[in-house]
Tab-separated table of C-alpha atoms in Angstrom:
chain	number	residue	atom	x	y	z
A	1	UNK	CA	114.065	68.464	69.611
A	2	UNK	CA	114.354	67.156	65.947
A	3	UNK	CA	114.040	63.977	65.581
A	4	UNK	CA	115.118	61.902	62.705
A	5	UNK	CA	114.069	58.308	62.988
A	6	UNK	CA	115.648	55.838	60.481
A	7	UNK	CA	113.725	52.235	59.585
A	8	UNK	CA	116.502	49.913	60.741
A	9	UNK	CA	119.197	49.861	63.203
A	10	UNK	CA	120.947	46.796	61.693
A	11	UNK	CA	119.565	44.936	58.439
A	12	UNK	CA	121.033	41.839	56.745
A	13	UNK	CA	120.162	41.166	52.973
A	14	UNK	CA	121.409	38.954	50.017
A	15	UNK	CA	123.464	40.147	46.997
A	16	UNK	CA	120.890	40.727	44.427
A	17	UNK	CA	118.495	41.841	46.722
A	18	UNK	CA	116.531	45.080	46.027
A	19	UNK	CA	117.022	47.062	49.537
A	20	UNK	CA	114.828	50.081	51.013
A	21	UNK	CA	115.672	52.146	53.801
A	22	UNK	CA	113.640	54.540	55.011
A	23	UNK	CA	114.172	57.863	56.961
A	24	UNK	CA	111.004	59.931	58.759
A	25	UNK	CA	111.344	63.397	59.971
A	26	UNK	CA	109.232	65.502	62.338
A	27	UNK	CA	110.399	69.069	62.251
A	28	UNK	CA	108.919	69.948	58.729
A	29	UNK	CA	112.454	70.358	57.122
A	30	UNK	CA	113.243	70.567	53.339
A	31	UNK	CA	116.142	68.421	53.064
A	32	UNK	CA	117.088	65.232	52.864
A	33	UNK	CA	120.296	63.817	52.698
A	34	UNK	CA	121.483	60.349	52.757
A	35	UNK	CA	125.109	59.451	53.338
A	36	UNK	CA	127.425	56.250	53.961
A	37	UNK	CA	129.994	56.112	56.272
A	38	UNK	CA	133.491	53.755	56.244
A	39	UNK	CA	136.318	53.476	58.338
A	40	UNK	CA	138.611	55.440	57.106
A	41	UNK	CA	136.937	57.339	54.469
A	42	UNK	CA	134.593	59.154	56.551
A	43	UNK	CA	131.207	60.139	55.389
A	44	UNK	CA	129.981	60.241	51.873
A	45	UNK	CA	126.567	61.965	50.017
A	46	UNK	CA	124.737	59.507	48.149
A	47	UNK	CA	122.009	61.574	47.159
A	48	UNK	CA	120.000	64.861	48.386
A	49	UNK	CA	116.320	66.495	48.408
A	50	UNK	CA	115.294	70.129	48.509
A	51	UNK	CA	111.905	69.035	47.806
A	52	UNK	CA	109.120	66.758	47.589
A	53	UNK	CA	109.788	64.592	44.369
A	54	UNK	CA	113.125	66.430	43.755
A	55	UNK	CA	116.241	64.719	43.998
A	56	UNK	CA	119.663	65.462	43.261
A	57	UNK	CA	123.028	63.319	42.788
A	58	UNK	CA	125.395	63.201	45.432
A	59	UNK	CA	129.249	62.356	45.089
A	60	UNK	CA	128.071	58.365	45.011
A	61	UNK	CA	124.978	57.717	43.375
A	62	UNK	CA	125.983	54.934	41.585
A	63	UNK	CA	124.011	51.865	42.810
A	64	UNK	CA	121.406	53.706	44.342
A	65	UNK	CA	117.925	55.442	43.828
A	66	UNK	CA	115.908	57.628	46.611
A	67	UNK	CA	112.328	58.583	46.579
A	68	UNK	CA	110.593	61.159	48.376
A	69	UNK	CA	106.774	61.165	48.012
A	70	UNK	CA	106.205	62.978	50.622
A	71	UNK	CA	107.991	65.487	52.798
A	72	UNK	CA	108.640	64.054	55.714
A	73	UNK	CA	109.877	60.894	54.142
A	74	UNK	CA	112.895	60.092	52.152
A	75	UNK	CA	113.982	56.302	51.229
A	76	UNK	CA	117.018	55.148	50.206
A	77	UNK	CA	117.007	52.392	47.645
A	78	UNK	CA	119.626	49.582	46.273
A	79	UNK	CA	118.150	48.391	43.026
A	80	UNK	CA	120.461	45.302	43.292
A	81	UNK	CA	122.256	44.804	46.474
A	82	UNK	CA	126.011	44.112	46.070
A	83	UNK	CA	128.635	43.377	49.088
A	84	UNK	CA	130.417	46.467	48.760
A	85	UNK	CA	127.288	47.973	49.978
A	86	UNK	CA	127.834	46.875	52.950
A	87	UNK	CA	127.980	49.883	55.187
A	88	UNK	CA	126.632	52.134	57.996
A	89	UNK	CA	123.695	54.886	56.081
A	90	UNK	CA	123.457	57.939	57.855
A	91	UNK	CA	120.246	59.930	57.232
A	92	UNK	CA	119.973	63.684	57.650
A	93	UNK	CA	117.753	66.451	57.390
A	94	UNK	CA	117.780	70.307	57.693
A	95	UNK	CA	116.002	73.512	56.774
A	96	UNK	CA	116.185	75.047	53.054
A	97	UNK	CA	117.788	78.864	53.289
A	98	UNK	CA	118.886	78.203	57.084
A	99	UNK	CA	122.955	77.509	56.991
A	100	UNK	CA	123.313	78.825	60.359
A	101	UNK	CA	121.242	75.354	61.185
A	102	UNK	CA	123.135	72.532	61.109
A	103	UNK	CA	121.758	68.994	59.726
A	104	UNK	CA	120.666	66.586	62.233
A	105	UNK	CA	121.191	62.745	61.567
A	106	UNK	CA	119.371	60.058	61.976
A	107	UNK	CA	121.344	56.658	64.519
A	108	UNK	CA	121.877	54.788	61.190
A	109	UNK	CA	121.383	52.178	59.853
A	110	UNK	CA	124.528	49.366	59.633
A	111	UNK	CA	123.421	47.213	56.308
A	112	UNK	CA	125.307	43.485	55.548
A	113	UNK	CA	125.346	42.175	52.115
A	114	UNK	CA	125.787	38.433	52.349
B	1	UNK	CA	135.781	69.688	43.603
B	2	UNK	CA	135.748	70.613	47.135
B	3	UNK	CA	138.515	68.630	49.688
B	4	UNK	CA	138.295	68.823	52.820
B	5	UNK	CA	141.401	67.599	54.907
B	6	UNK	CA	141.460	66.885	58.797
B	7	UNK	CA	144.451	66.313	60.988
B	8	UNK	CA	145.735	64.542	63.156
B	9	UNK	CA	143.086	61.778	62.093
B	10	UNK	CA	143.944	60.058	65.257
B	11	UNK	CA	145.113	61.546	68.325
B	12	UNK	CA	145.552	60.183	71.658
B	13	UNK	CA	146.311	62.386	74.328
B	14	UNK	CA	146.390	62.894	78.072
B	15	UNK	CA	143.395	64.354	80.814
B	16	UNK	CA	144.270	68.109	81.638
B	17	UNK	CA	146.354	68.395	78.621
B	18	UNK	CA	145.238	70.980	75.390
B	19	UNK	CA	145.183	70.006	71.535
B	20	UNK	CA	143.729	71.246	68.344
B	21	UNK	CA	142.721	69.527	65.438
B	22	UNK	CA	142.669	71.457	61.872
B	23	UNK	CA	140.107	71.525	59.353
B	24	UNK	CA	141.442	72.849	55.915
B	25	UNK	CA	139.515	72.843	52.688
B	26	UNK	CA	140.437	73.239	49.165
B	27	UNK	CA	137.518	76.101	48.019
B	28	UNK	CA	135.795	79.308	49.088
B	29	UNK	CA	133.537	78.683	51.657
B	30	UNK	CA	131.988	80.499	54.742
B	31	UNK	CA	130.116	77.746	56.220
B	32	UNK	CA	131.863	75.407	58.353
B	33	UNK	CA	130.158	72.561	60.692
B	34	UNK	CA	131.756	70.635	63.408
B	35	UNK	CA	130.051	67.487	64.591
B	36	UNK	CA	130.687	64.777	67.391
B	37	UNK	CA	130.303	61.137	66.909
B	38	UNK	CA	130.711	58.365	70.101
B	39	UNK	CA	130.472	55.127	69.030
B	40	UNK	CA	127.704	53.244	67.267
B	41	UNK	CA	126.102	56.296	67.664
B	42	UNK	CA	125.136	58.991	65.127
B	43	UNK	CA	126.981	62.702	64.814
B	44	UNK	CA	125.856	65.552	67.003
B	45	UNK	CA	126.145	68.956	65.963
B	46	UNK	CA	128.665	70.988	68.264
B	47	UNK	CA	129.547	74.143	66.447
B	48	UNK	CA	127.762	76.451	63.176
B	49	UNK	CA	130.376	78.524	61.806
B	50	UNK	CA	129.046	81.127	59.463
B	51	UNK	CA	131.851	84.015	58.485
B	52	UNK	CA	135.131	84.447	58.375
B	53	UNK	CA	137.179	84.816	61.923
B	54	UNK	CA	133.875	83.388	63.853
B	55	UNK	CA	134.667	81.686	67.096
B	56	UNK	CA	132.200	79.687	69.074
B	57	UNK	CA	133.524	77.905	72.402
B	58	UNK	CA	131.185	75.254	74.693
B	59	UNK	CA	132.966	73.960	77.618
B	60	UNK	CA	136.350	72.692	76.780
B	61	UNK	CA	136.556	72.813	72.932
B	62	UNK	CA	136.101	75.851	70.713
B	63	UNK	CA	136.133	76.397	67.441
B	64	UNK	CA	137.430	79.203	65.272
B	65	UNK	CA	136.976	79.657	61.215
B	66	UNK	CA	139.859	81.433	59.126
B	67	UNK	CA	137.924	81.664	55.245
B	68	UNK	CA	140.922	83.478	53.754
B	69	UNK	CA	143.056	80.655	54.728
B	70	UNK	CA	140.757	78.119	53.820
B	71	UNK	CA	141.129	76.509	57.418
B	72	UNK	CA	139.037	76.071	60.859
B	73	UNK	CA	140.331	74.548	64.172
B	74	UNK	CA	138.748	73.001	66.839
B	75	UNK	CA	140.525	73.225	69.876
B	76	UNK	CA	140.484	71.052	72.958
B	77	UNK	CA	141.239	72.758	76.663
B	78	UNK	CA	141.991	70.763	79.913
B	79	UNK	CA	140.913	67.320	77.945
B	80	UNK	CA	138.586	64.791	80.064
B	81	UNK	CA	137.779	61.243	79.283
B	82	UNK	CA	134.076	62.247	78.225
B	83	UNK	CA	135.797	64.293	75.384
B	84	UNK	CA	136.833	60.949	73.814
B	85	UNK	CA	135.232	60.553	70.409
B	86	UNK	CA	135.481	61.544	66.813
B	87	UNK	CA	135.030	64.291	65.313
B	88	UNK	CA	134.513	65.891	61.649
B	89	UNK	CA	134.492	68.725	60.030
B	90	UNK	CA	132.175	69.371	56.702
B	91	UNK	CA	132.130	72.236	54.474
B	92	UNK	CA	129.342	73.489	52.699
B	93	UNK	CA	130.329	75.328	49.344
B	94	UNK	CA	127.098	75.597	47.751
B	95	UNK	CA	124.816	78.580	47.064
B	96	UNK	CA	121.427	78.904	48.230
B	97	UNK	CA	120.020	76.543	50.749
B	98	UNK	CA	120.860	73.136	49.638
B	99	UNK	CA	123.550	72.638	51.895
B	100	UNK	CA	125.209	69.731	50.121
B	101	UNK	CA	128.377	69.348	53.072
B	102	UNK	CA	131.744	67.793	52.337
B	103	UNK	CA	132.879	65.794	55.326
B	104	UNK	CA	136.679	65.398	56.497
B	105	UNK	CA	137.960	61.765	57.534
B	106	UNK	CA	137.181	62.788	60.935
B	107	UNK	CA	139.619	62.665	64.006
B	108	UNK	CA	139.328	60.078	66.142
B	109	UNK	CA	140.301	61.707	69.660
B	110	UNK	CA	141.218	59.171	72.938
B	111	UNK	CA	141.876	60.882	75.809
B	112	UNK	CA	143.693	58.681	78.811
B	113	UNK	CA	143.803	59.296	82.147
């Protein structure tokens, strides 16, 4: 089974705060996606990677960064926390070339900015 | 820019009863997911649909994709409390293997006994 293990279930930071979550996979996949989910606005791509090192916008990248040194790992960063960051991050990963796979997601990770 | 619209985005229904809930989207696209999500928990793949007029059924729900009308359905059979969740939709309308989805609100489904 593919397993997608994110840092955090629940994590409570400051405003200002600079904020890293992390997100390990086991099954050797080349993407990596991280979105945010919110009642009523279901979920949303922050930011994607075919690729070790590569990284591409999603539809909100504003406020965030991501790294991905190596290819298992991909972390999700908030330079400078702010409260409408506040949220639950949902990491995913799948195979490159393989749309008849779907992505499989991380539990989350519910973040408070205080 | 790719929209992808679910409704009902709540429905509460009764056990043994049927329902479907419809996925339309606003580009082409032959790749359609549908995913499960219980509470505090995270979404679990249920269906892959790759080309237009696929079908895939497990137990009670199946799900059929329609690309020239831009729409998919999941449909609900005989609904039991267990089916109670929500569920989404997401569209993938890239080329290549990125798979960068769009996601639909999601419909929250109750089902009473």
């Amino acid at each position: 089974d593919v397993k997608v293990t994110q840092s955090s279930r629940y994590l409570v930071k400051r405003t200002g705060e600079k904020v890293f979550l992390e997100c390990v996979q086991d099954m050797d996949h080349e993407n990596m996606f991280w979105y945010r989910q919110d009642p009523g606005l279901g979920l949303r791509l922050i930011y994607f990677s075919y690729d070790v090192k590569m990284k591409e916008k999603g539809d909100i990248p504003e406020g965030y960064s991501v790294s991905r040194e190596k290819k298992e790992r991909f972390s999700l960063i908030l330079e400078s926390a702010s409260t409408n960051q506040t949220s639950m991050y949902l990491c995913a990963s799948s195979f490159w070339g393989y749309s008849n796979q779907p992505q499989h997601f991380g539990d989350g990770t519910r973040l408070s900015i205080l | 820019e790719l929209k992808v619209e679910q409704n009902p985005l709540f429905l509460s229904m009764q056990e043994g009863k049927n329902y479907t809930i419809y996925c339309n989207y606003s580009t082409t696209s032959d790749r359609l997911y549908w995913y499960r999500q219980d509470p505090g928990k995270s979404l679990e793949s249920l269906f892959v649909l790759l080309s237009n007029g696929a079908v895939k059924q497990e137990g009670r729900l199946m799900a059929s994709l329609d690309t020239k009308a831009r729409l998919s359905t999941l449909h609900i059979t005989a609904a039991v409390h267990d089916l109670s969740a929500t569920y989404f939709c997401a569209v993938d309308s890239t080329q290549g293997g990125s798979e960068k989805l769009v996601f639909g609100k999601g419909t929250k489904l109750t089902v009473n006994p």
